[in-house]
PDB file of C-alpha atoms in Angstrom:
ATOM      1  CA  MET K 980      19.602   4.812 -45.512  1.00 39.00           C
ATOM      2  CA  CYS K 981      21.496   1.670 -44.590  1.00 38.00           C
ATOM      3  CA  ARG K 982      24.968   3.189 -44.894  1.00 41.00           C
ATOM      4  CA  THR K 983      26.935   3.482 -41.690  1.00 39.00           C
ATOM      5  CA  LEU K 984      28.029   6.857 -40.354  1.00 38.00           C
ATOM      6  CA  ALA K 985      31.614   5.997 -41.243  1.00 43.00           C
ATOM      7  CA  THR K 986      30.735   6.050 -44.943  1.00 41.00           C
ATOM      8  CA  PHE K 987      29.187   9.544 -44.873  1.00 40.00           C
ATOM      9  CA  PRO K 988      31.206  12.518 -46.131  1.00 47.00           C
ATOM     10  CA  THR K 989      32.831  14.546 -43.379  1.00 48.00           C
ATOM     11  CA  THR K 990      30.773  17.607 -44.289  1.00 53.00           C
ATOM     12  CA  CYS K 991      27.599  15.578 -43.935  1.00 51.00           C
ATOM     13  CA  LEU K 992      28.542  14.416 -40.451  1.00 47.00           C
ATOM     14  CA  GLU K 993      29.442  17.968 -39.486  1.00 58.00           C
ATOM     15  CA  ARG K 994      26.053  19.209 -40.695  1.00 51.00           C
ATOM     16  CA  ALA K 995      24.257  16.530 -38.719  1.00 49.00           C
ATOM     17  CA  LYS K 996      26.224  17.279 -35.562  1.00 54.00           C
ATOM     18  CA  GLU K 997      25.610  21.021 -35.934  1.00 55.00           C
ATOM     19  CA  PHE K 998      21.917  20.390 -36.483  1.00 51.00           C
ATOM     20  CA  LYS K 999      21.582  18.269 -33.340  1.00 54.00           C
ATOM     21  CA  THR K1000      23.407  20.911 -31.323  1.00 59.00           C
ATOM     22  CA  ARG K1001      21.163  23.705 -32.668  1.00 54.00           C
ATOM     23  CA  LEU K1002      18.028  21.686 -32.002  1.00 57.00           C
ATOM     24  CA  GLY K1003      19.119  20.947 -28.461  1.00 58.00           C
ATOM     25  CA  ILE K1004      19.835  24.613 -27.731  1.00 54.00           C
ATOM     26  CA  PHE K1005      16.472  25.685 -29.125  1.00 56.00           C
ATOM     27  CA  LEU K1006      14.507  23.102 -27.175  1.00 53.00           C
ATOM     28  CA  HIS K1007      16.459  23.728 -23.988  1.00 53.00           C
ATOM     29  CA  LYS K1008      14.618  27.047 -23.686  1.00 46.00           C
ATOM     30  CA  SER K1009      11.343  25.264 -22.977  1.00 41.00           C
ATOM     31  CA  GLU K1010      10.285  24.451 -19.416  1.00 42.00           C
ATOM     32  CA  LEU K1011       6.688  23.387 -18.784  1.00 39.00           C
ATOM     33  CA  GLY K1012       4.898  23.278 -15.443  1.00 38.00           C
ATOM     34  CA  SER K1013       4.279  20.020 -13.601  1.00 35.00           C
ATOM     35  CA  ASP K1014       0.629  19.905 -14.667  1.00 40.00           C
ATOM     36  CA  SER K1015       1.741  19.612 -18.267  1.00 41.00           C
ATOM     37  CA  GLY K1016       3.966  16.635 -17.641  1.00 40.00           C
ATOM     38  CA  ASN K1017       7.544  16.375 -18.825  1.00 40.00           C
ATOM     39  CA  VAL K1018       6.856  17.043 -22.483  1.00 40.00           C
ATOM     40  CA  GLY K1019       8.805  20.290 -22.298  1.00 41.00           C
ATOM     41  CA  LYS K1020      12.037  18.351 -21.984  1.00 42.00           C
ATOM     42  CA  PHE K1021      13.922  17.442 -25.115  1.00 41.00           C
ATOM     43  CA  GLU K1022      14.082  13.657 -25.312  1.00 43.00           C
ATOM     44  CA  TRP K1023      17.144  11.960 -26.765  1.00 36.00           C
ATOM     45  CA  SER K1024      15.307   8.636 -26.955  1.00 39.00           C
ATOM     46  CA  SER K1025      16.539   5.524 -28.732  1.00 34.00           C
ATOM     47  CA  LYS K1026      14.281   6.122 -31.714  1.00 42.00           C
ATOM     48  CA  HIS K1027      15.861   9.550 -32.163  1.00 42.00           C
ATOM     49  CA  ASN K1028      19.476   8.515 -31.796  1.00 41.00           C
ATOM     50  CA  LYS K1029      20.309   9.050 -35.470  1.00 48.00           C
ATOM     51  CA  GLU K1030      20.471  12.366 -37.262  1.00 50.00           C
ATOM     52  CA  GLY K1031      18.004  11.197 -39.927  1.00 55.00           C
ATOM     53  CA  SER K1032      15.333  10.638 -37.289  1.00 78.00           C
ATOM     54  CA  PHE K1033      15.915  14.095 -35.812  1.00 75.00           C
ATOM     55  CA  SER K1034      15.576  15.771 -39.187  1.00 84.00           C
ATOM     56  CA  GLU K1035      12.485  13.768 -40.155  1.00 86.00           C
ATOM     57  CA  ASP K1036      10.865  14.797 -36.880  1.00 89.00           C
ATOM     58  CA  VAL K1037      11.605  18.501 -37.411  1.00 92.00           C
ATOM     59  CA  LEU K1038      10.536  18.510 -41.062  1.00 92.00           C
ATOM     60  CA  GLY K1039       7.321  16.714 -40.150  1.00 93.00           C
ATOM     61  CA  TRP K1040       6.201  19.580 -37.928  1.00 96.00           C
ATOM     62  CA  ARG K1041       5.374  21.720 -40.960  1.00 94.00           C
ATOM     63  CA  GLU K1042       3.157  19.044 -42.495  1.00 95.00           C
ATOM     64  CA  SER K1043       0.326  19.453 -39.996  1.00 96.00           C
ATOM     65  CA  PHE K1044      -0.447  20.754 -36.537  1.00 97.00           C
ATOM     66  CA  ASP K1045      -1.352  17.218 -35.486  1.00 96.00           C
ATOM     67  CA  LEU K1046       2.145  15.997 -36.332  1.00 95.00           C
ATOM     68  CA  LEU K1047       3.650  18.826 -34.312  1.00 96.00           C
ATOM     69  CA  LEU K1048       1.521  18.009 -31.272  1.00 96.00           C
ATOM     70  CA  SER K1049       2.269  14.287 -31.575  1.00 95.00           C
ATOM     71  CA  SER K1050       6.011  14.956 -31.354  1.00 94.00           C
ATOM     72  CA  LYS K1051       7.393  15.572 -27.861  1.00 92.00           C
ATOM     73  CA  ASN K1052      10.270  17.513 -29.372  1.00 91.00           C
ATOM     74  CA  GLY K1053       7.798  19.433 -31.517  1.00 94.00           C
ATOM     75  CA  VAL K1054       5.697  20.358 -28.499  1.00 96.00           C
ATOM     76  CA  ALA K1055       8.816  21.532 -26.671  1.00 95.00           C
ATOM     77  CA  ALA K1056       9.923  23.650 -29.635  1.00 94.00           C
ATOM     78  CA  PHE K1057       6.433  25.103 -30.097  1.00 96.00           C
ATOM     79  CA  HIS K1058       6.282  25.932 -26.385  1.00 96.00           C
ATOM     80  CA  ALA K1059       9.637  27.704 -26.588  1.00 95.00           C
ATOM     81  CA  PHE K1060       8.267  29.771 -29.470  1.00 95.00           C
ATOM     82  CA  LEU K1061       5.025  30.580 -27.644  1.00 96.00           C
ATOM     83  CA  LYS K1062       7.031  31.840 -24.675  1.00 95.00           C
ATOM     84  CA  THR K1063       8.580  34.457 -26.956  1.00 94.00           C
ATOM     85  CA  GLU K1064       5.024  35.634 -27.736  1.00 93.00           C
ATOM     86  CA  PHE K1065       3.884  35.391 -24.116  1.00 94.00           C
ATOM     87  CA  SER K1066       1.107  32.982 -25.094  1.00 93.00           C
ATOM     88  CA  GLU K1067       2.401  29.673 -23.765  1.00 96.00           C
ATOM     89  CA  GLU K1068      -0.669  29.312 -21.531  1.00 97.00           C
ATOM     90  CA  ASN K1069      -2.693  28.063 -24.514  1.00 96.00           C
ATOM     91  CA  LEU K1070      -0.419  25.090 -25.104  1.00 98.00           C
ATOM     92  CA  GLU K1071       0.012  24.432 -21.397  1.00 98.00           C
ATOM     93  CA  PHE K1072      -3.768  24.310 -20.979  1.00 98.00           C
ATOM     94  CA  TRP K1073      -4.117  21.937 -23.931  1.00 98.00           C
ATOM     95  CA  LEU K1074      -1.426  19.667 -22.487  1.00 97.00           C
ATOM     96  CA  ALA K1075      -2.989  19.781 -19.024  1.00 97.00           C
ATOM     97  CA  CYS K1076      -6.285  18.666 -20.560  1.00 97.00           C
ATOM     98  CA  GLU K1077      -4.568  15.773 -22.343  1.00 97.00           C
ATOM     99  CA  GLU K1078      -3.107  14.589 -19.051  1.00 97.00           C
ATOM    100  CA  PHE K1079      -6.423  15.193 -17.295  1.00 97.00           C
ATOM    101  CA  LYS K1080      -8.253  12.819 -19.657  1.00 96.00           C
ATOM    102  CA  LYS K1081      -5.928   9.994 -18.620  1.00 96.00           C
ATOM    103  CA  ILE K1082      -6.994  10.126 -14.950  1.00 96.00           C
ATOM    104  CA  ARG K1083      -9.135   7.171 -13.878  1.00 94.00           C
ATOM    105  CA  SER K1084      -9.782   8.008 -10.224  1.00 94.00           C
ATOM    106  CA  ALA K1085     -13.009  10.020  -9.767  1.00 93.00           C
ATOM    107  CA  ALA K1086     -11.597  11.820  -6.728  1.00 93.00           C
ATOM    108  CA  LYS K1087      -8.385  12.781  -8.527  1.00 95.00           C
ATOM    109  CA  LEU K1088     -10.389  13.788 -11.591  1.00 96.00           C
ATOM    110  CA  ALA K1089     -12.475  16.267  -9.595  1.00 95.00           C
ATOM    111  CA  SER K1090      -9.457  17.660  -7.753  1.00 96.00           C
ATOM    112  CA  ARG K1091      -7.421  18.119 -10.930  1.00 97.00           C
ATOM    113  CA  ALA K1092     -10.406  19.657 -12.746  1.00 97.00           C
ATOM    114  CA  HIS K1093     -10.659  22.442 -10.168  1.00 97.00           C
ATOM    115  CA  ARG K1094      -6.909  23.037 -10.309  1.00 97.00           C
ATOM    116  CA  ILE K1095      -7.010  23.371 -14.090  1.00 98.00           C
ATOM    117  CA  PHE K1096     -10.033  25.663 -13.922  1.00 98.00           C
ATOM    118  CA  ASP K1097      -8.379  27.908 -11.328  1.00 97.00           C
ATOM    119  CA  GLU K1098      -5.122  28.041 -13.263  1.00 98.00           C
ATOM    120  CA  PHE K1099      -6.411  28.548 -16.810  1.00 98.00           C
ATOM    121  CA  ILE K1100     -10.176  29.196 -17.053  1.00 97.00           C
ATOM    122  CA  ARG K1101     -11.524  31.440 -14.304  1.00 95.00           C
ATOM    123  CA  SER K1102     -11.436  35.186 -14.791  1.00 93.00           C
ATOM    124  CA  GLU K1103      -8.080  36.645 -13.766  1.00 94.00           C
ATOM    125  CA  ALA K1104      -6.549  33.158 -13.607  1.00 96.00           C
ATOM    126  CA  PRO K1105      -2.719  33.238 -13.453  1.00 96.00           C
ATOM    127  CA  LYS K1106      -2.542  31.619 -16.898  1.00 97.00           C
ATOM    128  CA  GLU K1107      -5.947  32.626 -18.240  1.00 96.00           C
ATOM    129  CA  VAL K1108      -6.571  31.342 -21.767  1.00 97.00           C
ATOM    130  CA  ASN K1109      -8.394  33.332 -24.413  1.00 92.00           C
ATOM    131  CA  ILE K1110     -11.890  31.823 -24.559  1.00 95.00           C
ATOM    132  CA  ASP K1111     -15.326  33.426 -24.776  1.00 96.00           C
ATOM    133  CA  HIS K1112     -17.592  33.981 -21.777  1.00 96.00           C
ATOM    134  CA  GLU K1113     -20.057  31.289 -22.896  1.00 97.00           C
ATOM    135  CA  THR K1114     -17.336  28.634 -23.017  1.00 97.00           C
ATOM    136  CA  ARG K1115     -15.985  29.757 -19.648  1.00 97.00           C
ATOM    137  CA  GLU K1116     -19.406  29.415 -18.018  1.00 97.00           C
ATOM    138  CA  LEU K1117     -20.078  26.075 -19.727  1.00 97.00           C
ATOM    139  CA  THR K1118     -16.813  24.755 -18.319  1.00 97.00           C
ATOM    140  CA  ARG K1119     -17.706  26.064 -14.870  1.00 97.00           C
ATOM    141  CA  THR K1120     -21.032  24.213 -15.076  1.00 97.00           C
ATOM    142  CA  ASN K1121     -19.288  21.017 -16.193  1.00 96.00           C
ATOM    143  CA  LEU K1122     -17.277  21.004 -12.976  1.00 95.00           C
ATOM    144  CA  GLN K1123     -20.457  20.332 -10.998  1.00 94.00           C
ATOM    145  CA  ALA K1124     -20.390  16.780 -12.342  1.00 92.00           C
ATOM    146  CA  THR K1125     -16.789  16.239 -13.343  1.00 93.00           C
ATOM    147  CA  THR K1126     -16.036  13.885 -16.206  1.00 95.00           C
ATOM    148  CA  ALA K1127     -12.976  13.429 -18.413  1.00 95.00           C
ATOM    149  CA  ARG K1128     -14.753  15.563 -21.040  1.00 95.00           C
ATOM    150  CA  CYS K1129     -15.557  18.620 -18.918  1.00 96.00           C
ATOM    151  CA  PHE K1130     -12.853  20.716 -20.647  1.00 98.00           C
ATOM    152  CA  GLU K1131     -13.569  19.388 -24.131  1.00 97.00           C
ATOM    153  CA  VAL K1132     -15.102  22.565 -25.583  1.00 97.00           C
ATOM    154  CA  ALA K1133     -12.538  24.905 -24.040  1.00 98.00           C
ATOM    155  CA  GLN K1134      -9.661  22.679 -25.109  1.00 98.00           C
ATOM    156  CA  GLY K1135     -11.006  22.468 -28.645  1.00 97.00           C
ATOM    157  CA  LYS K1136     -11.316  26.233 -28.975  1.00 97.00           C
ATOM    158  CA  THR K1137      -7.831  26.764 -27.590  1.00 97.00           C
ATOM    159  CA  ARG K1138      -6.427  24.223 -30.037  1.00 97.00           C
ATOM    160  CA  THR K1139      -8.175  25.898 -32.967  1.00 97.00           C
ATOM    161  CA  LEU K1140      -6.776  29.258 -31.893  1.00 96.00           C
ATOM    162  CA  MET K1141      -3.235  27.876 -31.786  1.00 97.00           C
ATOM    163  CA  GLU K1142      -3.585  26.101 -35.137  1.00 97.00           C
ATOM    164  CA  LYS K1143      -4.933  29.160 -36.952  1.00 97.00           C
ATOM    165  CA  ASP K1144      -2.888  31.816 -35.210  1.00 96.00           C
ATOM    166  CA  SER K1145       0.306  30.694 -33.465  1.00 97.00           C
ATOM    167  CA  TYR K1146       1.198  27.645 -35.565  1.00 98.00           C
ATOM    168  CA  PRO K1147       1.612  29.508 -38.892  1.00 97.00           C
ATOM    169  CA  ARG K1148       3.798  32.086 -37.168  1.00 97.00           C
ATOM    170  CA  PHE K1149       5.871  29.312 -35.610  1.00 97.00           C
ATOM    171  CA  LEU K1150       6.522  27.812 -39.060  1.00 97.00           C
ATOM    172  CA  LYS K1151       7.597  31.220 -40.386  1.00 96.00           C
ATOM    173  CA  SER K1152       9.741  32.070 -37.374  1.00 95.00           C
ATOM    174  CA  PRO K1153      13.507  32.421 -37.909  1.00 93.00           C
ATOM    175  CA  ALA K1154      14.088  29.770 -35.224  1.00 90.00           C
ATOM    176  CA  TYR K1155      12.020  27.105 -37.002  1.00 93.00           C
ATOM    177  CA  GLN K1156      13.222  28.127 -40.457  1.00 93.00           C
ATOM    178  CA  ASP K1157      16.783  27.681 -39.220  1.00 91.00           C
ATOM    179  CA  LEU K1158      15.981  24.272 -37.739  1.00 89.00           C
ATOM    180  CA  ALA K1159      14.215  23.144 -40.908  1.00 90.00           C
ATOM    181  CA  ALA K1160      17.132  24.252 -43.093  1.00 90.00           C
ATOM    182  CA  ARG K1161      19.607  22.389 -40.904  1.00 87.00           C
ATOM    183  CA  ALA K1162      17.331  19.347 -40.804  1.00 86.00           C
ATOM    184  CA  CYS K1163      17.154  19.376 -44.582  1.00 85.00           C
ATOM    185  CA  ALA K1164      20.916  19.664 -44.834  1.00 83.00           C
ATOM    186  CA  ALA K1165      21.380  16.763 -42.427  1.00 78.00           C
ATOM    187  CA  SER K1166      18.851  14.484 -44.109  1.00 71.00           C
ATOM    188  CA  ALA K1167      20.062  15.354 -47.623  1.00 66.00           C
ATOM    189  CA  CYS K1168      22.993  13.042 -47.040  1.00 54.00           C
ATOM    190  CA  THR K1169      20.675  10.052 -46.952  1.00 49.00           C
ATOM    191  CA  SER K1170      17.402  11.067 -48.583  1.00 52.00           C
ATOM    192  CA  GLY K1171      18.122  13.903 -50.974  1.00 47.00           C
ATOM    193  CA  CYS K1172      15.978  16.328 -49.014  1.00 55.00           C
ATOM    194  CA  SER K1173      15.540  19.766 -50.495  1.00 48.00           C
ATOM    195  CA  PRO K1174      14.374  22.868 -48.620  1.00 48.00           C
ATOM    196  CA  ALA K1175      10.724  23.724 -48.976  1.00 49.00           C
ATOM    197  CA  GLU K1176       8.479  26.422 -47.690  1.00 52.00           C
ATOM    198  CA  PRO K1177       5.996  25.477 -44.963  1.00 55.00           C
ATOM    199  CA  SER K1178       2.675  24.304 -46.347  1.00 55.00           C
ATOM    200  CA  HIS K1179       0.785  26.618 -43.940  1.00 59.00           C
ATOM    201  CA  THR K1180       0.531  30.343 -44.533  1.00 49.00           C
TER     202      THR K1180
END
């Protein structure tokens, strides 16, 4: 791990470069709305400025749904995949709720709550999420006395739906399988990584 890039075989460097390029192209497809923050943008941050870090990030996504959601690049990749299934509203709602819980102003909290409800929860909403009638009405009632937890039940059900339904398909998708294979090839130069099937079925 402590070897410099100059000491790596040429083929290893080529694999790493190809992997970064492929990852960037894949993530470039994702564009989230303003309510979801900037997590849809692929971040070339300082902690990800080495190929090993990129590959570790990508390979970690198959370990658990929590690891995927904790990675900004993972969220962007998952969003790009969901767009191909026309179900990106579930992730966008979950992300909007995460941002919503960070609001400290009571006035802003109430205003944002109604915006989220109108965009994702109400019947015939432009990005209506798949939740049951009881949860929809509970959320509507919660808006009468807005707190940071008023979307908690709806967000939890949407998360469970993604974890049990969309996430396994994401791991089996050709796009992720390709990324994982390239990540493995890139990290093999330093860690001896070997391809493995996703742990989720």
